[in-house]
Coordinates of C-alpha atoms in Angstrom, one line a residue:
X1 CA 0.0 0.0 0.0
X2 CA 2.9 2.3 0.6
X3 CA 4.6 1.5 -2.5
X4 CA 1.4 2.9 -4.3
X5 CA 0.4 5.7 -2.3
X6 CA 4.3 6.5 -3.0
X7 CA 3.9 5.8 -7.0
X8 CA 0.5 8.1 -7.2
X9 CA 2.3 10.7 -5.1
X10 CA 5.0 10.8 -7.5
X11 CA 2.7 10.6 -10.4
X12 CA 1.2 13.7 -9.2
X13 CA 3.9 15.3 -8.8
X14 CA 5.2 14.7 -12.7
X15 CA 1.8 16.8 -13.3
X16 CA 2.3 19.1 -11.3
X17 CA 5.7 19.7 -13.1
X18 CA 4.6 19.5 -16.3
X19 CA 2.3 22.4 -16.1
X20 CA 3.7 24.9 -18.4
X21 CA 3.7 28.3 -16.0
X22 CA 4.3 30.7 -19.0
X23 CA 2.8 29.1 -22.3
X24 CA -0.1 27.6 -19.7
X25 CA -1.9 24.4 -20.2
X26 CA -6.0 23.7 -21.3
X27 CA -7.6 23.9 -18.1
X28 CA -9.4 20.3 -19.1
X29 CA -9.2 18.3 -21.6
X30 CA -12.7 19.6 -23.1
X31 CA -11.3 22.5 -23.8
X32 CA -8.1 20.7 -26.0
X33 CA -11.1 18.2 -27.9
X34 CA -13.7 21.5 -28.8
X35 CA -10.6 23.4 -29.7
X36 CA -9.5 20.6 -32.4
X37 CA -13.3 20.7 -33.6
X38 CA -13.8 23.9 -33.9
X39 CA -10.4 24.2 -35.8
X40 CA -11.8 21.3 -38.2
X41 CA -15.0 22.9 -38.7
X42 CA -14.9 25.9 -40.8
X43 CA -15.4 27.3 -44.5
X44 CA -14.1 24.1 -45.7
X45 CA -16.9 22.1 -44.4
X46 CA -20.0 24.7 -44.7
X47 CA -19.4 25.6 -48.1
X48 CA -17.1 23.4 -49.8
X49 CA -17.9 19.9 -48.5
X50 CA -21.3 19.9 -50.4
X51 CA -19.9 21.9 -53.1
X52 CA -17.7 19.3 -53.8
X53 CA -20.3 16.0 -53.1
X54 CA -22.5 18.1 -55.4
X55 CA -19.3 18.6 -58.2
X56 CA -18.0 14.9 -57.9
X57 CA -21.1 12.5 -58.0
X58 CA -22.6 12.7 -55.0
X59 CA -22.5 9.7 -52.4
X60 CA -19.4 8.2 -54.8
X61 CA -17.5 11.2 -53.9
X62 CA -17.6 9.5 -50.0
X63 CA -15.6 6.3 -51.3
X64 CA -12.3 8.2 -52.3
X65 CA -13.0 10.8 -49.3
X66 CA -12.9 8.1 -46.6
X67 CA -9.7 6.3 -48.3
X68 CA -7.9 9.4 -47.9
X69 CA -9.2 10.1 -44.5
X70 CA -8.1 6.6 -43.3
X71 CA -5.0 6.4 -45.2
X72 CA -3.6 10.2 -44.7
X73 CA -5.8 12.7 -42.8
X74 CA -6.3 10.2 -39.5
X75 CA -2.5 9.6 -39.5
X76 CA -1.2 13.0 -39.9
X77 CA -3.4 14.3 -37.7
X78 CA -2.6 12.4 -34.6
X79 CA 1.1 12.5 -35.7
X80 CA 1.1 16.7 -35.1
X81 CA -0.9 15.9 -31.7
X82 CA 1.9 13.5 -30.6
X83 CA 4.4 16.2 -31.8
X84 CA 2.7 19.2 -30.4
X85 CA 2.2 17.6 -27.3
X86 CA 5.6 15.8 -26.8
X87 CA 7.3 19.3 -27.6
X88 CA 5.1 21.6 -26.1
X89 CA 6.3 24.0 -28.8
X90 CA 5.0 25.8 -31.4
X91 CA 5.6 24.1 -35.3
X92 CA 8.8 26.1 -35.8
X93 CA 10.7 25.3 -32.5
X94 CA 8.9 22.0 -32.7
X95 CA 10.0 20.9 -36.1
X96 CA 13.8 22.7 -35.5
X97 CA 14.1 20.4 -32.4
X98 CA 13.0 17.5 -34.3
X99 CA 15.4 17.9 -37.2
X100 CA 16.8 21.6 -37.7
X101 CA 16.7 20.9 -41.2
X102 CA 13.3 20.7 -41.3
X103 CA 12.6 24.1 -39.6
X104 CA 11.2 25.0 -43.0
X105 CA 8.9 22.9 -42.5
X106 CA 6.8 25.1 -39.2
X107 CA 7.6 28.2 -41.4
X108 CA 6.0 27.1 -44.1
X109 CA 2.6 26.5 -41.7
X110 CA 2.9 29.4 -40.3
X111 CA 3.0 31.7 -43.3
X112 CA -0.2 29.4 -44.6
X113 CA -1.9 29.6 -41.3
X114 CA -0.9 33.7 -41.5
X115 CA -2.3 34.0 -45.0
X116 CA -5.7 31.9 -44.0
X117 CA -5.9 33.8 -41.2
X118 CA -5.9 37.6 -43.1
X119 CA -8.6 36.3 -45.8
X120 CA -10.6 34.0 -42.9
X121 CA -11.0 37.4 -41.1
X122 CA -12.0 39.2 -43.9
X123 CA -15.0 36.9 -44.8
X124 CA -15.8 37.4 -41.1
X125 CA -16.2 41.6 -42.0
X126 CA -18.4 40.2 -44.1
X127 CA -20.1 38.0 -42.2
X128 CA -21.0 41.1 -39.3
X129 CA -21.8 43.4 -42.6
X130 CA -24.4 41.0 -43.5
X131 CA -25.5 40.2 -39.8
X132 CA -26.4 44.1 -39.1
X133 CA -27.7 44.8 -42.6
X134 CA -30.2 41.7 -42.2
X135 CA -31.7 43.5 -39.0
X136 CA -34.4 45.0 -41.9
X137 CA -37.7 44.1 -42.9
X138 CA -36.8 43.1 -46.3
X139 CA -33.6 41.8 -46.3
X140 CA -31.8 44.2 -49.1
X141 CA -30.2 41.4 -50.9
X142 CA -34.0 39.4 -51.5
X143 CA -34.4 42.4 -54.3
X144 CA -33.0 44.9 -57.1
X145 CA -33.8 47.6 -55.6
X146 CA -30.5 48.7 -53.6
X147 CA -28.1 51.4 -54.4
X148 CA -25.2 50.8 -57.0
X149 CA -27.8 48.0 -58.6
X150 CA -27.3 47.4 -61.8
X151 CA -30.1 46.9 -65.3
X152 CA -28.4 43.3 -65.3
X153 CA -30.1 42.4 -61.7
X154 CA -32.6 40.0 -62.8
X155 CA -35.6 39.0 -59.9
X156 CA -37.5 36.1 -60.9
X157 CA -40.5 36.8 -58.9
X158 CA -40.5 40.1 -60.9
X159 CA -39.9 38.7 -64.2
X160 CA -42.4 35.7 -63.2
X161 CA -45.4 38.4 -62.4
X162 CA -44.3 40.7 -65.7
X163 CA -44.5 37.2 -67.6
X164 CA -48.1 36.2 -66.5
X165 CA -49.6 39.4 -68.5
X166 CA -49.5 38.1 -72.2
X167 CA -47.4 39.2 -74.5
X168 CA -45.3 41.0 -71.9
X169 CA -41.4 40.5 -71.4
X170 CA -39.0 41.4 -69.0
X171 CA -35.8 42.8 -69.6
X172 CA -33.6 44.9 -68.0
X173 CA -35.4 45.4 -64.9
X174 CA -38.5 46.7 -67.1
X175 CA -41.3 45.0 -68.1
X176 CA -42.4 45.7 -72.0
X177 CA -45.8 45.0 -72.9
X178 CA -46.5 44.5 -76.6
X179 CA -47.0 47.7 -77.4
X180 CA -43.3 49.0 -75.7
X181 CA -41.8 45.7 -76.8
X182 CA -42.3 46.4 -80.9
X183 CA -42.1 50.2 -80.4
X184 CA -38.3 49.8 -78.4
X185 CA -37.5 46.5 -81.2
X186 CA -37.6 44.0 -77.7
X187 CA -38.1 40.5 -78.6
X188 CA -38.3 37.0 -76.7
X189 CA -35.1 35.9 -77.8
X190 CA -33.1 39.3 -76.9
X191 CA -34.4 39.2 -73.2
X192 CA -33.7 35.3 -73.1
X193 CA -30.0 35.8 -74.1
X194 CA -29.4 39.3 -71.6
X195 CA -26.9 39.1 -69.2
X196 CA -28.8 37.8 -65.7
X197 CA -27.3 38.2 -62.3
X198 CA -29.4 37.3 -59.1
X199 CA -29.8 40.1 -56.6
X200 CA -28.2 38.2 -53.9
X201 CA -24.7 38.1 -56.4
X202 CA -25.3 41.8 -57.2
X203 CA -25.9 43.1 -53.7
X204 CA -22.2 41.1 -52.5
X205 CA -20.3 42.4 -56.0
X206 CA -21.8 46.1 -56.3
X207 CA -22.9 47.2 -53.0
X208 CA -21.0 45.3 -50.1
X209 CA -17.2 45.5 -52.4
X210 CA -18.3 48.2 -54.6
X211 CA -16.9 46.3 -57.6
X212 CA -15.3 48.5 -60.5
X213 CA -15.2 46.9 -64.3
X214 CA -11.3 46.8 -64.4
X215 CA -8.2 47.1 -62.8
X216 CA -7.6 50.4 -64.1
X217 CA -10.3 51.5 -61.8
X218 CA -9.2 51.2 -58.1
X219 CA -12.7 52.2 -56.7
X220 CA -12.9 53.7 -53.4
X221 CA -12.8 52.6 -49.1
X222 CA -15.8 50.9 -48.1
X223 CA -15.9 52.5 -44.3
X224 CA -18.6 50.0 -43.7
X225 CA -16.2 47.0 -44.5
X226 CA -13.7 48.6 -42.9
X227 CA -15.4 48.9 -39.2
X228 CA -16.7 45.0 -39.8
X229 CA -13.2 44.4 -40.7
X230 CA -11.7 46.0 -37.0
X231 CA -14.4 44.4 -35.4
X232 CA -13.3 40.8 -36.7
X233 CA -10.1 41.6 -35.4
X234 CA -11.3 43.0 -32.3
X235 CA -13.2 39.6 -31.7
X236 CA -9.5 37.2 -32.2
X237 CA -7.9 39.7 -30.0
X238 CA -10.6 39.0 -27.0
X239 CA -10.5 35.3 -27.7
X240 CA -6.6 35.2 -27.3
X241 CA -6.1 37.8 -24.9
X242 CA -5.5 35.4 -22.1
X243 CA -4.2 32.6 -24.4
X244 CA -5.5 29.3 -23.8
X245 CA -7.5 30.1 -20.8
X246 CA -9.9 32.3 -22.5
X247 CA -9.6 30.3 -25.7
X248 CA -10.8 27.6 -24.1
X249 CA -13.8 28.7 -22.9
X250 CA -14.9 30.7 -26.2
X251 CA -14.8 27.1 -28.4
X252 CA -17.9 26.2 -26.0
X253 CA -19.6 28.4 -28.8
X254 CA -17.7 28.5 -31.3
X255 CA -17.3 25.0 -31.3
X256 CA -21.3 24.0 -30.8
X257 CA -22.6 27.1 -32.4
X258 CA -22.4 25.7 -36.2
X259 CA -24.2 22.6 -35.6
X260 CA -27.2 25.0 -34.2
X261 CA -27.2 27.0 -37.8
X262 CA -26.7 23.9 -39.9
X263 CA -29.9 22.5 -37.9
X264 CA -31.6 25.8 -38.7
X265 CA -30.1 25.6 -42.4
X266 CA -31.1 21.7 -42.4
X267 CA -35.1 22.4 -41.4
X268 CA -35.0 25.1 -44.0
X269 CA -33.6 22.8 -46.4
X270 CA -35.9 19.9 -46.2
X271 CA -38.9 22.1 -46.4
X272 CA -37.7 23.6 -49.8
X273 CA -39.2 22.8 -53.3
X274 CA -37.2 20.0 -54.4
X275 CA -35.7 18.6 -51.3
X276 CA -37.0 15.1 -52.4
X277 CA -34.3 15.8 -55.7
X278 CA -31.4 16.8 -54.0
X279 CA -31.5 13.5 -51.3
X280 CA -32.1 11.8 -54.8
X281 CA -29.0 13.0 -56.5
X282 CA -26.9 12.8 -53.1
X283 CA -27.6 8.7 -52.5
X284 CA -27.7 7.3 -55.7
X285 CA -23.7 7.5 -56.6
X286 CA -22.2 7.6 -60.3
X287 CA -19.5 5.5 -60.4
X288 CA -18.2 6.9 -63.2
X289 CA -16.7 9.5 -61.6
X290 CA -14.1 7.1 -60.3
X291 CA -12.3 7.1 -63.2
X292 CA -12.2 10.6 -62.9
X293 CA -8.8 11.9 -61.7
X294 CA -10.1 15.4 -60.7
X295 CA -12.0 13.9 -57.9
X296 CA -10.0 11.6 -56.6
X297 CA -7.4 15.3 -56.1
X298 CA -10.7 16.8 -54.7
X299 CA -11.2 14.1 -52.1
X300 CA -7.3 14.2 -50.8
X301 CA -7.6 18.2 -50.8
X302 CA -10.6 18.3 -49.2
X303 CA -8.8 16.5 -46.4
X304 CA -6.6 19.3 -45.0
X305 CA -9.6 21.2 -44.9
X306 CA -11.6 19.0 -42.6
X307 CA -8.7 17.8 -40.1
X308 CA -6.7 20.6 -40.4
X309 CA -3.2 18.7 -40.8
X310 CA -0.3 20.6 -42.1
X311 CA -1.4 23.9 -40.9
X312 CA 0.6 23.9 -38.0
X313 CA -2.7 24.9 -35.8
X314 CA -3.4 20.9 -34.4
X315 CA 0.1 21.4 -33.0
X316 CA -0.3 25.0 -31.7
X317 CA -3.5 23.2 -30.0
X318 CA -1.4 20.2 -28.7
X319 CA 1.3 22.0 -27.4
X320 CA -1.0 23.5 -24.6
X321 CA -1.4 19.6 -23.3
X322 CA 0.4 18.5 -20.7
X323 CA 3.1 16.1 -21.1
X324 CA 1.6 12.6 -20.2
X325 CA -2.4 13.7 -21.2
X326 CA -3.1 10.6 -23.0
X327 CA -3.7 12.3 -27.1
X328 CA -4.4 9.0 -28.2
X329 CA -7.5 8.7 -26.6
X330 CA -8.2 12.5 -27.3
X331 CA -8.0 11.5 -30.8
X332 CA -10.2 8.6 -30.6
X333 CA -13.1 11.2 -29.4
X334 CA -12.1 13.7 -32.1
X335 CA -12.7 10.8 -35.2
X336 CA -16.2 10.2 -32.9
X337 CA -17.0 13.4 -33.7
X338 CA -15.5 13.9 -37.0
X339 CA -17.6 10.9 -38.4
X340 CA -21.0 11.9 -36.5
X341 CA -20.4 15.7 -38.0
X342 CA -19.4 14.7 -41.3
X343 CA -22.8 12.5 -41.7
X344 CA -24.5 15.2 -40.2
X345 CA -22.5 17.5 -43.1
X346 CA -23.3 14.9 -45.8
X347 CA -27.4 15.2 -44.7
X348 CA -27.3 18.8 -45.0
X349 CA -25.4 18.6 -48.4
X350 CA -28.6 16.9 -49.5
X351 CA -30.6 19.6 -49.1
X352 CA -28.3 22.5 -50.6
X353 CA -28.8 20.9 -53.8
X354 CA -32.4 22.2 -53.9
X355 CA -31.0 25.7 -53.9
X356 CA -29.1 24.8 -56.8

């Protein structure tokens, strides 16, 4: 009995050394498993996981995407855990300590992880310009009627109630009844073959960037954009203020709060004109695409964008563990997870295809 009260006394002693008094530690290892999810879940999954089902055959496109996963992405990722957590250093001091040759190597992530990290906070400016300007009755992007709109803006609920009067046409934001249509030389075929944008496209090109037709043209500062833009940064700077111990706690909602829109998003979905069509074309694969190259490249890319390896973040993340915190069976909770989101991912890429 005194040989094991000895052994745990020691044992918690090695913990208590291993706590890491100026990097800091997670304060549990909740915080270390919502962190690695919320890293994995991002633009990559939202937008172009069903892109990409949509692009590549639908449920076929699962076949090369779990190969992958099981062959490359599960691997790497729980290599950079055991690296990041064996370390405790960031990927440049890690990988320099590891081999100094392959210092390169953590540069390399970083200036990635830097560039993702300039353009990931500008499509949250965009995300805030969007959230305030939807705080409207009529949401300004449902219609052609905005500033800086163009005669291309085409509304098919307009168009659909010009076209119900016979003889009438829409084009170019006007309706021509017979009498305007012969008199101004508008026919069928001219309005058919016009130039078309939906107001949702033309309220993001011409009124939230202010889009000029060239190069030549360098526009002006969207003030607007700008303020969303410090706010975004505003927000990392709160969330990393006290490092891991206020990180920590903010991946309770940044971690969670996706799943609560896609469940919004996935309602929405399903009661949508054509949702019957889009589970359809999601679970009845073309093989054919297998012979594809193209998506076979899609599936290993899309890979880095779900786990996260080679970004040097999962060992940023797994540097804050301490020493003997068992990552293996970290990891076996994060693939949990990562298979119950990605069928929840694959249901809701069912029903964006009924947008499409």
């Amino acid at each position: 009995m005194s040989s094991e009260k000895k052994t745990e006394s020691r044992d918690e002693l090695v913990l208590e050394e291993d706590e890491e008094e100026e990097r800091g530690n997670w304060s549990n290892k909740l915080d270390f498993i919502l962190s690695c999810l919320g890293f994995a879940v991002g633009l990559g999954n939202v937008w172009r996981f069903p892109y990409l089902c949509y692009r590549n055959g639908g449920a076929v496109f699962l076949i090369p995407y779990i190969l992958f996963l099981l062959l490359a992405g599960l691997p790497l990722f729980f290599m950079e855990l055991v690296i990041g957590q064996y370390s405790s250093l960031g990927p440049v001091a890690a990988f320099a300590q590891l081999c100094p040759i392959f210092k390169g190597v953590g540069i390399g992530m970083v200036i990635v992880s830097g560039i993702t990290c300039t353009y990931y906070n500008m499509i949250i400016a965009w995300t805030i310009f969007y959230t305030v300007a939807s705080f409207q009755k009529t949401l300004p992007w449902s219609h052609c009627d905005f500033a800086r709109s163009t005669p291309d803006c085409y509304n098919h609920e307009e168009a659909a109630a010009c076209q119900e009067t016979s003889g009438s046409i829409w084009y170019k934001r006007v309706c021509y009844n017979q009498s305007m249509a012969a008199e101004y030389g508008i026919t069928a075929s001219l309005a058919g073959n016009a130039t078309k944008v939906i107001p949702s496209q033309e309220y993001f090109n011409k009124f939230v960037l202010d889009m000029t037709d060239g190069i030549e043209d360098m526009g002006g500062q969207r003030w607007q954009l700008v303020l969303c833009l410090l706010a975004a940064w505003l927000l990392v700077f709160v969330c990393l203020v006290k490092g891991v111990k206020s990180s920590g706690k903010v991946v309770y909602f940044t971690a969670l709060f996706p799943y609560v829109v896609l469940t919004i998003l996935l309602i929405r979905g399903a009661t949508l004109e054509g949702a019957k069509e889009g589970i359809k074309f999601y679970m009845i694969p073309d093989f054919k695409k297998l012979g594809e190259a193209a998506v076979w490249g899609d599936a290993a890319k899309q890979i880095f964008y779900s786990l996260g390896p080679a970004w040097g973040g999962l060992i940023t993340l797994a540097s804050y563990n301490k020493f003997k915190n068992n990552c293996y069976r970290s990891k076996i909770l994060h693939t949990l997870a990562y298979f119950v989101r990605k069928i929840f991912f694959y249901i809701y890429s069912c029903y964006c295809y009924t947008s499409i």
